[in-house]
Tab-separated table of C-alpha atoms in Angstrom:
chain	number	residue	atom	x	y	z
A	1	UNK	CA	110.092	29.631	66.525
A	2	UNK	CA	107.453	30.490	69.788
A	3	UNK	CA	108.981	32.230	72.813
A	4	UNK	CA	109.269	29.740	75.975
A	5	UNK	CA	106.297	30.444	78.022
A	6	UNK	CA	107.191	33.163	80.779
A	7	UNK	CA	108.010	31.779	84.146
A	8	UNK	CA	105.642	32.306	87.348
A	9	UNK	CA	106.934	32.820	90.815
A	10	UNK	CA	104.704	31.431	93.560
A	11	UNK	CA	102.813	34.189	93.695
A	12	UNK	CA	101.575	33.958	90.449
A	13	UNK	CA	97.795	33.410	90.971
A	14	UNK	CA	97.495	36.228	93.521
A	15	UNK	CA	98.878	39.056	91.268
A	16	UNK	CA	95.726	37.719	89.139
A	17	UNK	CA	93.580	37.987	91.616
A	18	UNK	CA	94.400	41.141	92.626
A	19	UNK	CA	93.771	42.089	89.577
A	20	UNK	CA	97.471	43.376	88.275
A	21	UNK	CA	98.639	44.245	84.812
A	22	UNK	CA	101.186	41.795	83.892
A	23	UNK	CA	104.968	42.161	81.601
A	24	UNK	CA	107.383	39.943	80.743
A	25	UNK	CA	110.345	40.512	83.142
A	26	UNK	CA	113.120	39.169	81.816
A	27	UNK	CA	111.137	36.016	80.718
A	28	UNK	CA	109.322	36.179	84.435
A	29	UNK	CA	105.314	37.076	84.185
A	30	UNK	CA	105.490	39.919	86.431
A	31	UNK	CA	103.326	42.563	87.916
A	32	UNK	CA	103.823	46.277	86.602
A	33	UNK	CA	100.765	47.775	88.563
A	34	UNK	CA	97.879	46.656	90.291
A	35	UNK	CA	95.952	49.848	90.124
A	36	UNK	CA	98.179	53.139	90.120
A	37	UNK	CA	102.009	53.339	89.637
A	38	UNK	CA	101.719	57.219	91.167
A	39	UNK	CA	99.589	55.211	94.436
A	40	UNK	CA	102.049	52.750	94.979
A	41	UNK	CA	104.765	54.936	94.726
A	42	UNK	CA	103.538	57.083	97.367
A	43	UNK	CA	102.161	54.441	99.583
A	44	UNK	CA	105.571	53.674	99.859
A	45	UNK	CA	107.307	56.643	100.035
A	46	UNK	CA	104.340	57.898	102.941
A	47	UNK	CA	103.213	54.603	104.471
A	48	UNK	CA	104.511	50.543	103.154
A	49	UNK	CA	104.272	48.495	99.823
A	50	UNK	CA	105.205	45.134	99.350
A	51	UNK	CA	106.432	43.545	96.639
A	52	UNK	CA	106.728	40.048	94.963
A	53	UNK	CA	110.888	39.754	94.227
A	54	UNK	CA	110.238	35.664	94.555
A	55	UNK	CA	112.259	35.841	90.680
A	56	UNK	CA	115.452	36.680	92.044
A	57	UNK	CA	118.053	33.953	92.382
A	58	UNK	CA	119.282	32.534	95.547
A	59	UNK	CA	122.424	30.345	95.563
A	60	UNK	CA	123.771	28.566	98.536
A	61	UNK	CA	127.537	28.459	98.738
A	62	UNK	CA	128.469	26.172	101.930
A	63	UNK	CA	131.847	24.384	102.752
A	64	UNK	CA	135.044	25.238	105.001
A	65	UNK	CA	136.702	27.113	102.087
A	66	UNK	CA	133.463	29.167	101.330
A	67	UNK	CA	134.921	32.895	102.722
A	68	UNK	CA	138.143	32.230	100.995
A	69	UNK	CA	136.717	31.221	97.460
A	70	UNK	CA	133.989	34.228	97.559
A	71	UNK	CA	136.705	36.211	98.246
A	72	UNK	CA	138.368	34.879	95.101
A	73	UNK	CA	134.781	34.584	92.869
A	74	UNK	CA	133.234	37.977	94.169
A	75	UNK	CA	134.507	42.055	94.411
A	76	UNK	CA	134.172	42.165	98.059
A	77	UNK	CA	136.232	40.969	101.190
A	78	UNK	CA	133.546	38.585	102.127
A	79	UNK	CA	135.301	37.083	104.915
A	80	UNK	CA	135.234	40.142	106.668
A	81	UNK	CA	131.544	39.854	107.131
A	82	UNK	CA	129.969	38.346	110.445
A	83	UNK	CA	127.287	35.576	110.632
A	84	UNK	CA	123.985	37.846	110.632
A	85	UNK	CA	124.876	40.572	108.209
A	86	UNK	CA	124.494	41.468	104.756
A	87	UNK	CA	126.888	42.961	101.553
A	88	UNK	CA	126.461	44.893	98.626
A	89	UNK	CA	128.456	43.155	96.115
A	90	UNK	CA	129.287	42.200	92.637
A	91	UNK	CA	130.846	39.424	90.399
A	92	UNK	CA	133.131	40.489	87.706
A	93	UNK	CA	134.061	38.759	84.543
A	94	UNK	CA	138.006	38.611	83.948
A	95	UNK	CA	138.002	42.164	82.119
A	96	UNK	CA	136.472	43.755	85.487
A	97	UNK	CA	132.680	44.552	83.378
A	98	UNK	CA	130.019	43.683	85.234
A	99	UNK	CA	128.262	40.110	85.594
A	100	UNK	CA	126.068	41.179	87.598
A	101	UNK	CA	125.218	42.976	90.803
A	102	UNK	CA	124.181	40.779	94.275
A	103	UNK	CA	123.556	41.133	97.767
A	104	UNK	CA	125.442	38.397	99.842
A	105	UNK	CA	124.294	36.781	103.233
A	106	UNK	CA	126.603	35.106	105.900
A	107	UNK	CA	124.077	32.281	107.381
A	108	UNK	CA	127.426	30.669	109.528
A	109	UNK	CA	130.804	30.765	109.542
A	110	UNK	CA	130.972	28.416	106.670
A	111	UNK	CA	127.754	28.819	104.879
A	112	UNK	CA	126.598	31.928	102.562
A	113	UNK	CA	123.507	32.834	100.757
A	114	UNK	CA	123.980	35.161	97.707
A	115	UNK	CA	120.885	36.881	95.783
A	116	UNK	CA	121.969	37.433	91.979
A	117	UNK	CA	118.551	39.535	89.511
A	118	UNK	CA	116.719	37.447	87.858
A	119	UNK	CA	117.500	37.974	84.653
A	120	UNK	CA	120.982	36.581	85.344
A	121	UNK	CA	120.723	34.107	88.015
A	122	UNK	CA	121.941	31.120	84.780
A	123	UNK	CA	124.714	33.234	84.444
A	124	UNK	CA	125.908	34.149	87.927
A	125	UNK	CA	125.375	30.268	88.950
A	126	UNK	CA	127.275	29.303	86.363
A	127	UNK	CA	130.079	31.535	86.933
A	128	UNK	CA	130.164	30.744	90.492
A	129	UNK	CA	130.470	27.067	90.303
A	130	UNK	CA	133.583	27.434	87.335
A	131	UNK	CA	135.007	29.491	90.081
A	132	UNK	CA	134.583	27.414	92.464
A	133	UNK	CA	137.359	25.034	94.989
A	134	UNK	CA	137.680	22.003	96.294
A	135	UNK	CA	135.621	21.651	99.224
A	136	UNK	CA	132.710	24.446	98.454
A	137	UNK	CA	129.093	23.738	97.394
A	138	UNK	CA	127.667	25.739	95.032
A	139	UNK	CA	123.833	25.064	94.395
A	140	UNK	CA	120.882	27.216	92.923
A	141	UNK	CA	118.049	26.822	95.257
A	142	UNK	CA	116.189	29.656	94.079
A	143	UNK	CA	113.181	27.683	92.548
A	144	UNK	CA	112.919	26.129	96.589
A	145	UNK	CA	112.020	29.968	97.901
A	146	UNK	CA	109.793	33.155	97.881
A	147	UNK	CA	110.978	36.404	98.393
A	148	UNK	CA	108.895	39.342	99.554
A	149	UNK	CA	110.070	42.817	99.935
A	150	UNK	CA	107.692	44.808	103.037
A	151	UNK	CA	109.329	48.600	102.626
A	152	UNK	CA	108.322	51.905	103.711
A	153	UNK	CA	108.423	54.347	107.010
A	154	UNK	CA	105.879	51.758	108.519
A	155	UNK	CA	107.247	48.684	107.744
A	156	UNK	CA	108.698	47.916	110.965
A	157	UNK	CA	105.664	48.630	112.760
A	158	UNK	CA	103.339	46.265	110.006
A	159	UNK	CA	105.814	42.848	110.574
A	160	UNK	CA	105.705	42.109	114.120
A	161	UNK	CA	101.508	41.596	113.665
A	162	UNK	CA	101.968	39.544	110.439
A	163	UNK	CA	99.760	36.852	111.695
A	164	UNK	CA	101.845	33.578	111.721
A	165	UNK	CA	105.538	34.979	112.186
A	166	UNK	CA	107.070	34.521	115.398
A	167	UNK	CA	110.329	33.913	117.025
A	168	UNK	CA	111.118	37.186	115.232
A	169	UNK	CA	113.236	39.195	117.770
A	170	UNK	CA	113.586	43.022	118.451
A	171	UNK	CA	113.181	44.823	114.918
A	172	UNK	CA	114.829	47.903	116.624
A	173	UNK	CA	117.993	46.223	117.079
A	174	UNK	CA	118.267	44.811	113.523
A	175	UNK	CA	120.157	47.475	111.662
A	176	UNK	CA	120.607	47.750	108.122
A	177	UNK	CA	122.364	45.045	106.310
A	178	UNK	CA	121.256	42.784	108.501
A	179	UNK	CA	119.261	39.739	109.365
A	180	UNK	CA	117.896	37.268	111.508
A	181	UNK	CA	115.869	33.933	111.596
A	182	UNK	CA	112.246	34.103	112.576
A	183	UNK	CA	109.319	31.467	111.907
A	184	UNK	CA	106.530	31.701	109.795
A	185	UNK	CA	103.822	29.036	110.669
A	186	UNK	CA	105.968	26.539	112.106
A	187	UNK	CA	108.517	27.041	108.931
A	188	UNK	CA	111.633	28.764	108.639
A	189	UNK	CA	111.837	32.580	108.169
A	190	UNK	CA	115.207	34.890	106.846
A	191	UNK	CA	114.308	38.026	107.712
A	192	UNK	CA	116.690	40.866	106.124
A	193	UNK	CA	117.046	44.735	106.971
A	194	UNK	CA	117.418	45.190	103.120
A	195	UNK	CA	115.296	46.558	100.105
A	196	UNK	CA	115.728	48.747	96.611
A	197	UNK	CA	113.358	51.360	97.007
A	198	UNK	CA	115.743	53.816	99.487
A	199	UNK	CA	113.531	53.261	102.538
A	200	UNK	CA	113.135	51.039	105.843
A	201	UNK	CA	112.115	48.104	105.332
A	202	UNK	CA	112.821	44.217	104.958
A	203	UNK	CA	113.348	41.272	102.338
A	204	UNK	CA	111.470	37.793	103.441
A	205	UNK	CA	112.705	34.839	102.390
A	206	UNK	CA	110.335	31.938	102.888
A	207	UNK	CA	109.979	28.257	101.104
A	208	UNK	CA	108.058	28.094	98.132
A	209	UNK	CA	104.964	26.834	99.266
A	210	UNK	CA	104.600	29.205	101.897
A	211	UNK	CA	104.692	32.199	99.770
A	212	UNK	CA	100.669	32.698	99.330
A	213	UNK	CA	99.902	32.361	102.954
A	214	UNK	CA	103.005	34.627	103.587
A	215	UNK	CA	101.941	37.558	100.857
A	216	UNK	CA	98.240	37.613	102.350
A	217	UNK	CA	98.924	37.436	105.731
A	218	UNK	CA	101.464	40.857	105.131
A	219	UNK	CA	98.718	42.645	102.896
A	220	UNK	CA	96.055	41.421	106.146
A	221	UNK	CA	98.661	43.317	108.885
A	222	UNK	CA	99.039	46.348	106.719
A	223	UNK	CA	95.788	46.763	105.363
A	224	UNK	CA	94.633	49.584	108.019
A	225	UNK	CA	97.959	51.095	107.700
A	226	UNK	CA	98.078	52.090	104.011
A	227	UNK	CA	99.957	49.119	103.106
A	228	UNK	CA	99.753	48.151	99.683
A	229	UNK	CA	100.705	45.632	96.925
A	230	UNK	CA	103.099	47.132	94.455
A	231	UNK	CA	104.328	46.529	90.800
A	232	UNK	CA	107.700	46.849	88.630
A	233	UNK	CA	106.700	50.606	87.560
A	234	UNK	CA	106.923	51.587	91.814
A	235	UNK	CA	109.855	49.716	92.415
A	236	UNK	CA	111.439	51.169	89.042
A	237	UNK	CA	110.841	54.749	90.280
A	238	UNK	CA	111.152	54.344	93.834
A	239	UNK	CA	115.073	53.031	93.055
A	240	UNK	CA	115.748	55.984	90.677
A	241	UNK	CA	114.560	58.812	93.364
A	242	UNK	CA	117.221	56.422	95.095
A	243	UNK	CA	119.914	56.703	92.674
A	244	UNK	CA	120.101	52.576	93.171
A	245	UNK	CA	121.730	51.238	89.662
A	246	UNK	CA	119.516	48.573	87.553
A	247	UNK	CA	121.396	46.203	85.979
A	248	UNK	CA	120.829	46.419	81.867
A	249	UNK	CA	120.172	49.975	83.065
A	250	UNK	CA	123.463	51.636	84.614
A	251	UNK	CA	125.133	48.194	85.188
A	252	UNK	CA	126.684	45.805	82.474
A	253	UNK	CA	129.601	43.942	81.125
A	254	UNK	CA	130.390	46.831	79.316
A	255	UNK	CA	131.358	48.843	82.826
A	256	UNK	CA	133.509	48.684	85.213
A	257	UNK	CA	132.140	49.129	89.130
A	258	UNK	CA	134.043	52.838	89.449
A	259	UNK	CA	132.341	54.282	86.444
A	260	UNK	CA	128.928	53.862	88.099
A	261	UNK	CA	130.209	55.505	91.475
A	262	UNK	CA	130.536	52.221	92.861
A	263	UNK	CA	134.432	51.558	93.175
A	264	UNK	CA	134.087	51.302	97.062
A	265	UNK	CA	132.397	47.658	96.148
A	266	UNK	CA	136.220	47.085	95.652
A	267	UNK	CA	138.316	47.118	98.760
A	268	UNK	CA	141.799	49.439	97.937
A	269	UNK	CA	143.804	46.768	99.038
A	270	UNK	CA	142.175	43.457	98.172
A	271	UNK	CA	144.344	41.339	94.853
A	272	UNK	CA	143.798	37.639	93.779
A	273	UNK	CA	139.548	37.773	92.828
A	274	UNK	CA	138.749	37.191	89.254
A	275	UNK	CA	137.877	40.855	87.690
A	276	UNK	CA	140.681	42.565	89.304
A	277	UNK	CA	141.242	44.277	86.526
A	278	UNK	CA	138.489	46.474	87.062
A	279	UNK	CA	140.769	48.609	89.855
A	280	UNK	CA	142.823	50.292	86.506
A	281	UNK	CA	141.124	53.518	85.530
A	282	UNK	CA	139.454	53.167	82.021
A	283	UNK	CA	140.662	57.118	80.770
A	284	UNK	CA	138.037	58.587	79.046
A	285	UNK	CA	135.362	55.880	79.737
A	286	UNK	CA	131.957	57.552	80.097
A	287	UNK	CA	130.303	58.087	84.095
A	288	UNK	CA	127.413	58.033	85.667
A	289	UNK	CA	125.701	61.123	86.295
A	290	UNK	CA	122.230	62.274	87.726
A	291	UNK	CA	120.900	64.999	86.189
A	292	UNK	CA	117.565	67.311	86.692
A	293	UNK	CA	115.672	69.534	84.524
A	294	UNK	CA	112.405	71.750	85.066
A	295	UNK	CA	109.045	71.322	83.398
A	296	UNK	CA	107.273	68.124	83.172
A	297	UNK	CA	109.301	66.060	80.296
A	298	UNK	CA	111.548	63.722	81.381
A	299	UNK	CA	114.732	61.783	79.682
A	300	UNK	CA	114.368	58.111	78.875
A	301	UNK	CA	116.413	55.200	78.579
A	302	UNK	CA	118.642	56.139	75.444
A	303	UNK	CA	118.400	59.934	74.971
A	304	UNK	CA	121.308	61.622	73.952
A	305	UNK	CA	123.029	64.181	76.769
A	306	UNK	CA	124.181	67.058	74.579
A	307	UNK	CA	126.872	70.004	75.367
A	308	UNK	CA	126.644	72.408	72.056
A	309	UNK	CA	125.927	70.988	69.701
A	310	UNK	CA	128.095	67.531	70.427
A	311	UNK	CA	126.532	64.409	71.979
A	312	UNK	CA	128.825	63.601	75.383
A	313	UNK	CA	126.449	60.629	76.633
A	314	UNK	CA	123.321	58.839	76.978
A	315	UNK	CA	120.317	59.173	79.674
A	316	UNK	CA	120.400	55.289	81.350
A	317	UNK	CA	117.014	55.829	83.536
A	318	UNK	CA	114.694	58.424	83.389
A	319	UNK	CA	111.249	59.657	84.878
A	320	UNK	CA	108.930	62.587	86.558
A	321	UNK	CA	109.870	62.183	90.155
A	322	UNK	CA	106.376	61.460	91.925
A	323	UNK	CA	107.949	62.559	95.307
A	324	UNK	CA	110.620	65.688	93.830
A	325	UNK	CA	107.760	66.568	91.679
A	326	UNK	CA	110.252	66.943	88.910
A	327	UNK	CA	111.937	64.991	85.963
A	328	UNK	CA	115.332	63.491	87.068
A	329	UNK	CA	117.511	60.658	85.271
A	330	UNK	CA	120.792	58.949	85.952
A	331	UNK	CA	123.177	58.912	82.599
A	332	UNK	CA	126.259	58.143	81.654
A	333	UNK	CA	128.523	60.648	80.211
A	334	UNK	CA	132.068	61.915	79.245
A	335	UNK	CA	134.361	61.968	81.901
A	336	UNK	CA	134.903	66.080	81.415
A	337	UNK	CA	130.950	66.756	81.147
A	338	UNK	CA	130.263	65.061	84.573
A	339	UNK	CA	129.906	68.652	86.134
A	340	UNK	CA	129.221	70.960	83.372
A	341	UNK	CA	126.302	74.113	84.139
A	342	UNK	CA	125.312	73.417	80.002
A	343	UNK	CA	123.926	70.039	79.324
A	344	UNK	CA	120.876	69.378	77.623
A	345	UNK	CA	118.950	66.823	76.806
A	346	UNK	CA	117.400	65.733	73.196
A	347	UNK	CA	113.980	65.304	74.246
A	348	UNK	CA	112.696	63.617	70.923
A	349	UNK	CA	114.419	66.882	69.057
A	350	UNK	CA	113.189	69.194	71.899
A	351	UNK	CA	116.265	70.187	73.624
A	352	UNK	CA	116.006	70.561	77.349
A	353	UNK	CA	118.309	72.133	79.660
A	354	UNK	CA	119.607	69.667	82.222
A	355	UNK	CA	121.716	70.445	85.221
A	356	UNK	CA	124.300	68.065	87.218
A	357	UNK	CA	122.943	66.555	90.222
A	358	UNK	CA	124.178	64.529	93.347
A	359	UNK	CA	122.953	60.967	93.847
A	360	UNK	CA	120.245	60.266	95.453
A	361	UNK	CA	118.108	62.138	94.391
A	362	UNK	CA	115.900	61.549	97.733
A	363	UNK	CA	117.124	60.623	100.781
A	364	UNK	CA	114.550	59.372	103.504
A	365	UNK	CA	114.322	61.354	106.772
A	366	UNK	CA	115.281	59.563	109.931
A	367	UNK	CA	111.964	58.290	111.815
């Protein structure tokens, strides 16, 4: 039996154009490179990238009950948040693993926007609407929008001369976590202090059929300020220099939010939400790590962590840091062997020392 053909965000034709190599993304055809993973790494780290993200899912949850029941559906005190801002979240299944990860938007009072990955926006939509009340909307509306990602130190200088966006407001006052509407020929514009790469920069949500004029007119502002278009293989090593969990990577059903560092997701005090569960402490369940080592070969995905001669975990991400200059990973390990001065790991039966390190790896300077 064939494989379904891959899916193509809006953007499709232009990552052609531009000449990218293309991967199937969980069932998305999406650019890994255009020309150098190294180059857009750096352009990033030293000047802006942007990215296509257009095949993550957006789902609009609207109604007068809509704080309460995310409340209920999702880990965090959503109805905490003010109209404008932005949360780092998660949805839970009833055993507290991990459905997925999501960053959620308060448009009004009584209207939300909530970004699930791509690879599990069927999953999180459905979830959300079995969850859901009487009087609350639920709706997938990602196929109706583009989402670009502009990040890097000079992002915020590049957007304000994006021909065709206007109405956009004072960048300098938009902090993190936040975001505001602008206009982008005439049409709507959300414009969000948010990204996955662990610098400035900002997520822009535009309809669908705006998306081409939108991506060229960005790669036009930047293009004397070492903006450039970057691929899966930047964004994947930009977000481990970040120590920012992947989903399939560090994130799954098969953990619970505090084993991956991220128990704050879960307010102390908050009962009631579907995956409560996940506040008891798993004994013994493995952690996530990061971990360093010298020389030039780095841990992947599914190499064993070793102390002695016994195998105490499992490398979850791994790569030669293009800004550190050195390998790094993040990993998952036994609770006791979180700290220890003697890991190693099995480097395809070359074993190589590996020492405990504090996430991120790379923290961006204040500009």
């Amino acid at each position: 039996m064939s494989s379904p053909p891959l899916r193509e965000t809006p953007l499709g034709g232009e990552h052609a154009a531009l000449g990218a190599t293309l991967t199937d993304f969980g069932g998305w055809n999406m650019p890994v490179r255009y020309a150098s993973d190294l180059a857009e790494h750096r352009a990033v780290r030293e000047a802006a990238g942007v990215f296509d993200v257009s095949h993550m899912g957006e789902i609009l949850v609207s109604g007068r009950g809509a704080a309460a029941y995310l409340d209920h559906a999702l880990a965090g005190r959503i109805s905490s948040m003010a109209p404008g801002r932005a949360k780092y979240t998660m949805i839970l299944a009833e055993d507290g693993g991990i459905v997925d990860d999501l960053i959620v938007y308060r448009l009004a009072d009584d209207r939300f926007l909530v970004v699930a990955n791509a690879g599990n926006r069927e999953q999180v939509a459905a979830a959300m609407a079995e969850r859901a009340t009487g009087g609350v909307d639920v709706e997938d509306v990602s196929d109706s929008y583009a989402l670009i990602a502009l990040q890097g130190p000079a992002a915020a200088e590049i957007l304000p001369l994006v021909a065709g966006v206007s109405a956009l407001g004072e960048l300098g006052a938009l902090r993190n976590y936040a975001w505001t509407d602008a206009l982008f020929r005439g049409s709507p514009l959300l414009v969000a202090r948010t990204g996955y790469t662990g610098e400035d920069g900002f997520e822009l949500m535009v309809g669908a059929d705006e998306a081409v004029a939108l991506w060229r007119a960005v790669l036009e502002a930047g293009a004397e300020r070492g903006l450039v278009p970057a691929g899966l293989a930047a964004r994947d090593s930009l977000r481990l220099e970040a120590g920012m969990p992947l989903y399939g990577s560090e994130l799954s059903r098969d953990v619970v939010p505090a084993q991956a560092g991220l128990g704050r997701v879960i307010p102390a005090d908050k009962t009631g939400f579907v995956g409560e569960a996940a506040k008891d402490p798993r004994p013994g369940a493995r952690v996530l790590v990061g971990l360093t080592t010298e020389g030039r070969r780095a841990g992947r995905a599914g190499y064993p962590v070793l102390r002695g001669d016994a195998v105490v975990g499992a490398i979850t991400s791994g790569a030669l840091s293009p800004t550190l200059g050195r390998p790094i990973a993040m990993a998952y390990v036994d609770p006791d062997a979180a700290s220890a001065p003697d890991l190693a790991i099995d480097v395809r039966g070359t074993r190589v020392p590996a020492t405990p390190a504090d996430l991120p790896f790379y923290r961006r300077s204040t500009r």
